[in-house]
PDB file of C-alpha atoms in Angstrom:
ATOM      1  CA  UNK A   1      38.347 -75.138  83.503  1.00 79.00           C
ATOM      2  CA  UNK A   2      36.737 -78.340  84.977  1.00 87.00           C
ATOM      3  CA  UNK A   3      39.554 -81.325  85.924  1.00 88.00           C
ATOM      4  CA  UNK A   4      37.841 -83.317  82.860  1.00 90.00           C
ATOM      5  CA  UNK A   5      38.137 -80.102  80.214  1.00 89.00           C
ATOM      6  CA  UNK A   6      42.029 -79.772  81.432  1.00 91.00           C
ATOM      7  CA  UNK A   7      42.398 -83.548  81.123  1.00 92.00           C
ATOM      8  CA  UNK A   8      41.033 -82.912  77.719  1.00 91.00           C
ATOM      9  CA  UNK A   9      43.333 -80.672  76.387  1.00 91.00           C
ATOM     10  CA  UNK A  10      46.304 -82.095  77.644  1.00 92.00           C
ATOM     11  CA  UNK A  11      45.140 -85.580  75.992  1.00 93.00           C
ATOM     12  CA  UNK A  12      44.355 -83.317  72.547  1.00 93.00           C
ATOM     13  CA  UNK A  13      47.946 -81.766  72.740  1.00 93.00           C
ATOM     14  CA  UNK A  14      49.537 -85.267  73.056  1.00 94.00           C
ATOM     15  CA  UNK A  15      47.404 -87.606  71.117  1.00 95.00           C
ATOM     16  CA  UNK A  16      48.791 -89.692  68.584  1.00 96.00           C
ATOM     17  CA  UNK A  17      47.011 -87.495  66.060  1.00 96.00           C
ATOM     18  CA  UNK A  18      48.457 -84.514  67.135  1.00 96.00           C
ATOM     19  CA  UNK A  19      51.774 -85.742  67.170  1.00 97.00           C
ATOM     20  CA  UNK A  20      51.317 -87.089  63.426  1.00 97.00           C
ATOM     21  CA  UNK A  21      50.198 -83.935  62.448  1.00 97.00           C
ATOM     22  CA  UNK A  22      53.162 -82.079  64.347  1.00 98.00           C
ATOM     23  CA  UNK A  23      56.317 -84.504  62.572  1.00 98.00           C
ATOM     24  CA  UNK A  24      54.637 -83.457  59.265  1.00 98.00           C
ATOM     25  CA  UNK A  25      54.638 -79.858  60.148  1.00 98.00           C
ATOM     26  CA  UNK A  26      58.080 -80.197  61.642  1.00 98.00           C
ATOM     27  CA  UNK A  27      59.463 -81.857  58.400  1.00 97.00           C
ATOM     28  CA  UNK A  28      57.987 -79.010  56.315  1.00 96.00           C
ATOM     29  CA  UNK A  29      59.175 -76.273  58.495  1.00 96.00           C
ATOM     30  CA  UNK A  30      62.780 -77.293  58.621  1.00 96.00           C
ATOM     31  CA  UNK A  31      62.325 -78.358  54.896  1.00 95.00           C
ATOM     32  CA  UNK A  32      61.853 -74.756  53.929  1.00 93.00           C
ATOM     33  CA  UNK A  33      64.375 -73.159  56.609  1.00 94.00           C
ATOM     34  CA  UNK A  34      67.045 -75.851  55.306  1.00 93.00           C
ATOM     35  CA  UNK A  35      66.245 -74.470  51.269  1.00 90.00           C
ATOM     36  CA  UNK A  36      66.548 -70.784  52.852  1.00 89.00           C
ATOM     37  CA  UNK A  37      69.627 -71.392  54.695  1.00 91.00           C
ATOM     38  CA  UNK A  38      67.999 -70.387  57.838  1.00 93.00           C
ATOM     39  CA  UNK A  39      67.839 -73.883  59.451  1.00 95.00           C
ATOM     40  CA  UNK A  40      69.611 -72.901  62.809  1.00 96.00           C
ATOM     41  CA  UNK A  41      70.736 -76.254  64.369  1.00 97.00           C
ATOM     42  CA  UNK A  42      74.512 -77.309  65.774  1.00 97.00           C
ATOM     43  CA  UNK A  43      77.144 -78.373  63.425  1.00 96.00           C
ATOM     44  CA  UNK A  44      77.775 -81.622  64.984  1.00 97.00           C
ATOM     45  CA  UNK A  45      73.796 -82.227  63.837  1.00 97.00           C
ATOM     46  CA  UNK A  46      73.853 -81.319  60.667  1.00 96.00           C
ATOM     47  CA  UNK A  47      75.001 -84.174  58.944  1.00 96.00           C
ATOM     48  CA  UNK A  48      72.291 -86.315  60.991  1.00 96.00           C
ATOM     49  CA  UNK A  49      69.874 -83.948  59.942  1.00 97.00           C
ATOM     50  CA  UNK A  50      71.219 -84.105  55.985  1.00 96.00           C
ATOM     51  CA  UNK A  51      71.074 -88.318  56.291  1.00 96.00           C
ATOM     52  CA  UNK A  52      67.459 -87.680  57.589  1.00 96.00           C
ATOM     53  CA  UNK A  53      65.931 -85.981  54.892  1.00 96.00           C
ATOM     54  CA  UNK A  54      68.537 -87.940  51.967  1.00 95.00           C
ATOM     55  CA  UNK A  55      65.938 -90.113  51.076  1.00 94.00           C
ATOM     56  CA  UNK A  56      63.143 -87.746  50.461  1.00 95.00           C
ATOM     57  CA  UNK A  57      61.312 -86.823  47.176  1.00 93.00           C
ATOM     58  CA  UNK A  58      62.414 -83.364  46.201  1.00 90.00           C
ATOM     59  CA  UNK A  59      59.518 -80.831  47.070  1.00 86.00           C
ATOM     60  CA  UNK A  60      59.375 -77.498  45.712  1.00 79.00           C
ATOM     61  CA  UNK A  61      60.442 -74.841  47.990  1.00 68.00           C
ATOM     62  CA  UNK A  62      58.817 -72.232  46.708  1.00 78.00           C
ATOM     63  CA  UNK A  63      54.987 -73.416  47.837  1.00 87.00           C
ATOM     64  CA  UNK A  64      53.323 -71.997  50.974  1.00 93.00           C
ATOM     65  CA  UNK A  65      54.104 -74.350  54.052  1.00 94.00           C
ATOM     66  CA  UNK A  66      50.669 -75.309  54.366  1.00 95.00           C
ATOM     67  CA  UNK A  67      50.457 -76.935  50.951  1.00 95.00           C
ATOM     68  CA  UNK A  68      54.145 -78.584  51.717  1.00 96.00           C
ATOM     69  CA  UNK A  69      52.125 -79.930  54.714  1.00 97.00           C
ATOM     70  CA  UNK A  70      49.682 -81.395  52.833  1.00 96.00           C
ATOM     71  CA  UNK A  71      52.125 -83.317  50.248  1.00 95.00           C
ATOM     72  CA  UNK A  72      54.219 -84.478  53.326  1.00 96.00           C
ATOM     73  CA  UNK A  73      50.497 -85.866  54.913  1.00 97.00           C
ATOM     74  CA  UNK A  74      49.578 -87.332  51.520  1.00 96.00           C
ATOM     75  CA  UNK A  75      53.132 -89.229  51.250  1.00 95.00           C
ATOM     76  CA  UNK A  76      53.108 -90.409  54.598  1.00 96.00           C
ATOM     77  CA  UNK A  77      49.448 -91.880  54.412  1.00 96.00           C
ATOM     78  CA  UNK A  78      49.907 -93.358  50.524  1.00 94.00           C
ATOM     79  CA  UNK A  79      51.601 -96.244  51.966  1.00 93.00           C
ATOM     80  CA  UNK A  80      53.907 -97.418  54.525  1.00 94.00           C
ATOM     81  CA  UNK A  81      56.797 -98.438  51.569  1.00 93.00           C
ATOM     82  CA  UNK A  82      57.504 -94.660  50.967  1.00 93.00           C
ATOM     83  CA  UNK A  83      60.290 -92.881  52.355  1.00 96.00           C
ATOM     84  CA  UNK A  84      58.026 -89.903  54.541  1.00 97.00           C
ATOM     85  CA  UNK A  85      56.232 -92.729  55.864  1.00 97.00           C
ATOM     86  CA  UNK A  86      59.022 -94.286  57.313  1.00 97.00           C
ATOM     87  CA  UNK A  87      60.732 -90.879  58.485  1.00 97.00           C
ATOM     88  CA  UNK A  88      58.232 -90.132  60.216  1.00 97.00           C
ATOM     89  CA  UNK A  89      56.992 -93.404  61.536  1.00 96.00           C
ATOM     90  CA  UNK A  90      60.546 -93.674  62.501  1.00 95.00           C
ATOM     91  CA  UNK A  91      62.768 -92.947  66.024  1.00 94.00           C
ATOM     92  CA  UNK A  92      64.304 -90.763  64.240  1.00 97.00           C
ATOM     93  CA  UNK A  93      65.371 -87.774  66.326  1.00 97.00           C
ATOM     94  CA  UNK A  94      64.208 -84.724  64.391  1.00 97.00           C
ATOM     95  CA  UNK A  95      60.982 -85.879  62.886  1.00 97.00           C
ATOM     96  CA  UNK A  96      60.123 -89.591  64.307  1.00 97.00           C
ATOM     97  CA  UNK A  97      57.129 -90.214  66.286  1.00 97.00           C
ATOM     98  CA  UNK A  98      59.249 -92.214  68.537  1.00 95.00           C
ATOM     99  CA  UNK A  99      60.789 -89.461  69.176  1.00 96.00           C
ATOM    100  CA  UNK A 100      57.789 -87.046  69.526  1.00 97.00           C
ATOM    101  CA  UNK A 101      56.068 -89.040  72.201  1.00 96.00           C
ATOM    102  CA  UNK A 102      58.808 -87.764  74.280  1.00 95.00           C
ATOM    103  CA  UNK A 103      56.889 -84.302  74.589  1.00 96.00           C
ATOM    104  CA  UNK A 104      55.668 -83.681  77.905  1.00 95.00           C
ATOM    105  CA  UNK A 105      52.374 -81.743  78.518  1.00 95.00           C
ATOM    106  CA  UNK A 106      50.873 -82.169  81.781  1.00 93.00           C
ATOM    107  CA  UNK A 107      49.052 -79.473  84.144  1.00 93.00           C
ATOM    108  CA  UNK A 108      50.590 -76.611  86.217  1.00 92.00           C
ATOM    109  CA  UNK A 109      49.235 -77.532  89.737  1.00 90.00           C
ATOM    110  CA  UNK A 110      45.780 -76.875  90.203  1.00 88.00           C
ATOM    111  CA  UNK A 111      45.942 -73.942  87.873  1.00 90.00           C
ATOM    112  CA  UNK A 112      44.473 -73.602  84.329  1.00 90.00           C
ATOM    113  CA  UNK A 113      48.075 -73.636  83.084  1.00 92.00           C
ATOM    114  CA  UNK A 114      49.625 -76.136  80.789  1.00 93.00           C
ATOM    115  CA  UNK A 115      53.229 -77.285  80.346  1.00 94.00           C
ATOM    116  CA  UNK A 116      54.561 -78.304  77.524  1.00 95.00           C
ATOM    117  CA  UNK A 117      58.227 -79.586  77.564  1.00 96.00           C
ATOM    118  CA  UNK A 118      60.426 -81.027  75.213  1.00 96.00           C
ATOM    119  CA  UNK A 119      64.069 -81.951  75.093  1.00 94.00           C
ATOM    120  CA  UNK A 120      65.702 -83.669  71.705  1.00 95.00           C
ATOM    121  CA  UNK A 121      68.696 -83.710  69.792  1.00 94.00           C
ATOM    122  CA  UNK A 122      69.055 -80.029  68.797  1.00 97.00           C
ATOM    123  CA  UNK A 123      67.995 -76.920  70.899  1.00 97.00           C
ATOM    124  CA  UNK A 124      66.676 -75.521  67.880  1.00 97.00           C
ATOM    125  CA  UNK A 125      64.642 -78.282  66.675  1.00 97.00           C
ATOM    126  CA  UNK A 126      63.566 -78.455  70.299  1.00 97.00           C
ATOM    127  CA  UNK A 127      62.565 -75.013  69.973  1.00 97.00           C
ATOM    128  CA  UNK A 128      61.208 -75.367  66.909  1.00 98.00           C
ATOM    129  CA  UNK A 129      59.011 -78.844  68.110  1.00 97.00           C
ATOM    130  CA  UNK A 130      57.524 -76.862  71.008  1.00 97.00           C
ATOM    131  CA  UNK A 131      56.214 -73.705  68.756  1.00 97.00           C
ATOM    132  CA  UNK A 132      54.211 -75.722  66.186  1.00 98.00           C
ATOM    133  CA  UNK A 133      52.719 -77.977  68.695  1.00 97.00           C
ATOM    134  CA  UNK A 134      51.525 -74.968  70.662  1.00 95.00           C
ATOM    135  CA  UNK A 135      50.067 -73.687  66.953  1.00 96.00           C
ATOM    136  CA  UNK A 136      48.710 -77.142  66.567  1.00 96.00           C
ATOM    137  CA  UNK A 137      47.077 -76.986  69.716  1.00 93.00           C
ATOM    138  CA  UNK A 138      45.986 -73.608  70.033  1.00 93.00           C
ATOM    139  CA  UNK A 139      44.090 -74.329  66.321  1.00 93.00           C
ATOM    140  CA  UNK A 140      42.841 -77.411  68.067  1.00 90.00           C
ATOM    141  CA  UNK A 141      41.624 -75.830  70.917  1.00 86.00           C
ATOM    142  CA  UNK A 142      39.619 -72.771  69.133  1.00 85.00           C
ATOM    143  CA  UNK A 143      38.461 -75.748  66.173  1.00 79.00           C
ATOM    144  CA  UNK A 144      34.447 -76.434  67.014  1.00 70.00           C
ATOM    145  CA  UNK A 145      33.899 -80.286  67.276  1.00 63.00           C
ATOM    146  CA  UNK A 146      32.052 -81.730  64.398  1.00 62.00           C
ATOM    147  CA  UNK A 147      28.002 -81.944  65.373  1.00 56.00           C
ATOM    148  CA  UNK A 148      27.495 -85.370  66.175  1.00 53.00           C
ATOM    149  CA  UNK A 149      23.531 -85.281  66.951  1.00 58.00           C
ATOM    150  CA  UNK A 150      20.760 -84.706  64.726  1.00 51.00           C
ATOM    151  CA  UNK A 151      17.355 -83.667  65.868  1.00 51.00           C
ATOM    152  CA  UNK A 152      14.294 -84.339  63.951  1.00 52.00           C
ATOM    153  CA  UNK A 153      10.986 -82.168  64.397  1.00 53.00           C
ATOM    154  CA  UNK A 154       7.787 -83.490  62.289  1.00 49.00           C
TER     155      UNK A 154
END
């Protein structure tokens, strides 16, 4: 990879849409782990995480993640008076964008590798942060950008 096409990735994996579309992933991830009982974070943050997601509208647990994704999205964007909206657009520590920005992704050297750190409030949900970005980014990265010429032949 050229220095521009690294710089380009690493600005893909840590733009602000990215990081939008990584808290609503997030919040539908641990949504469904929390219904399923499988939601692996420390005691002392579970009532944080409880008081976090309190104020939410109940979604069925029983839809595949990617549609939960897409209610969470069309919450969030509906207005800013909803509770997702201001969750996410929050400094929350599980799901905030605040919080997010924190993510560190920056180049290995002069190598083609990328780093990707994060450190929050749970090791789980650190865990957990770092795995759907690289998803996010890895879908991203193999996504074709939308044509933006047209060429005319008469």
């Amino acid at each position: 990879f050229t220095n521009n096409e690294m710089e380009n990735l690493i600005n893909m994996a840590s733009s602000f849409e990215t990081l939008k579309e990584l808290s609503a992933r997030l919040l539908a991830r641990s949504l469904i782990l929390n219904n399923e009982q499988q939601l692996s974070i420390r005691r002392e943050n579970q009532n944080d995480f409880e008081k976090s997601i309190l104020d939410l509208p109940a979604f069925s647990s029983f839809v595949p993640e990617d549609s939960l994704v897409n209610e969470i999205v069309l919450l969030r964007d509906q207005d800013m008076n909803n509770p997702v909206y201001q969750l996410i657009n929050s400094k929350n520590p599980f799901f905030g964008l605040e919080q997010l920005e924190q993510l560190l992704v920056r180049r290995e050297g002069k190598s083609d590798m990328i780093r990707m750190e994060y450190v929050g409030i749970d090791p789980f949900m650190s865990q957990l942060t770092l795995d759907l970005l690289i998803d996010i980014f890895i879908k991203k990265q193999n996504t074709p950008a939308p044509c933006t010429e047209a060429f005319f032949f008469g």
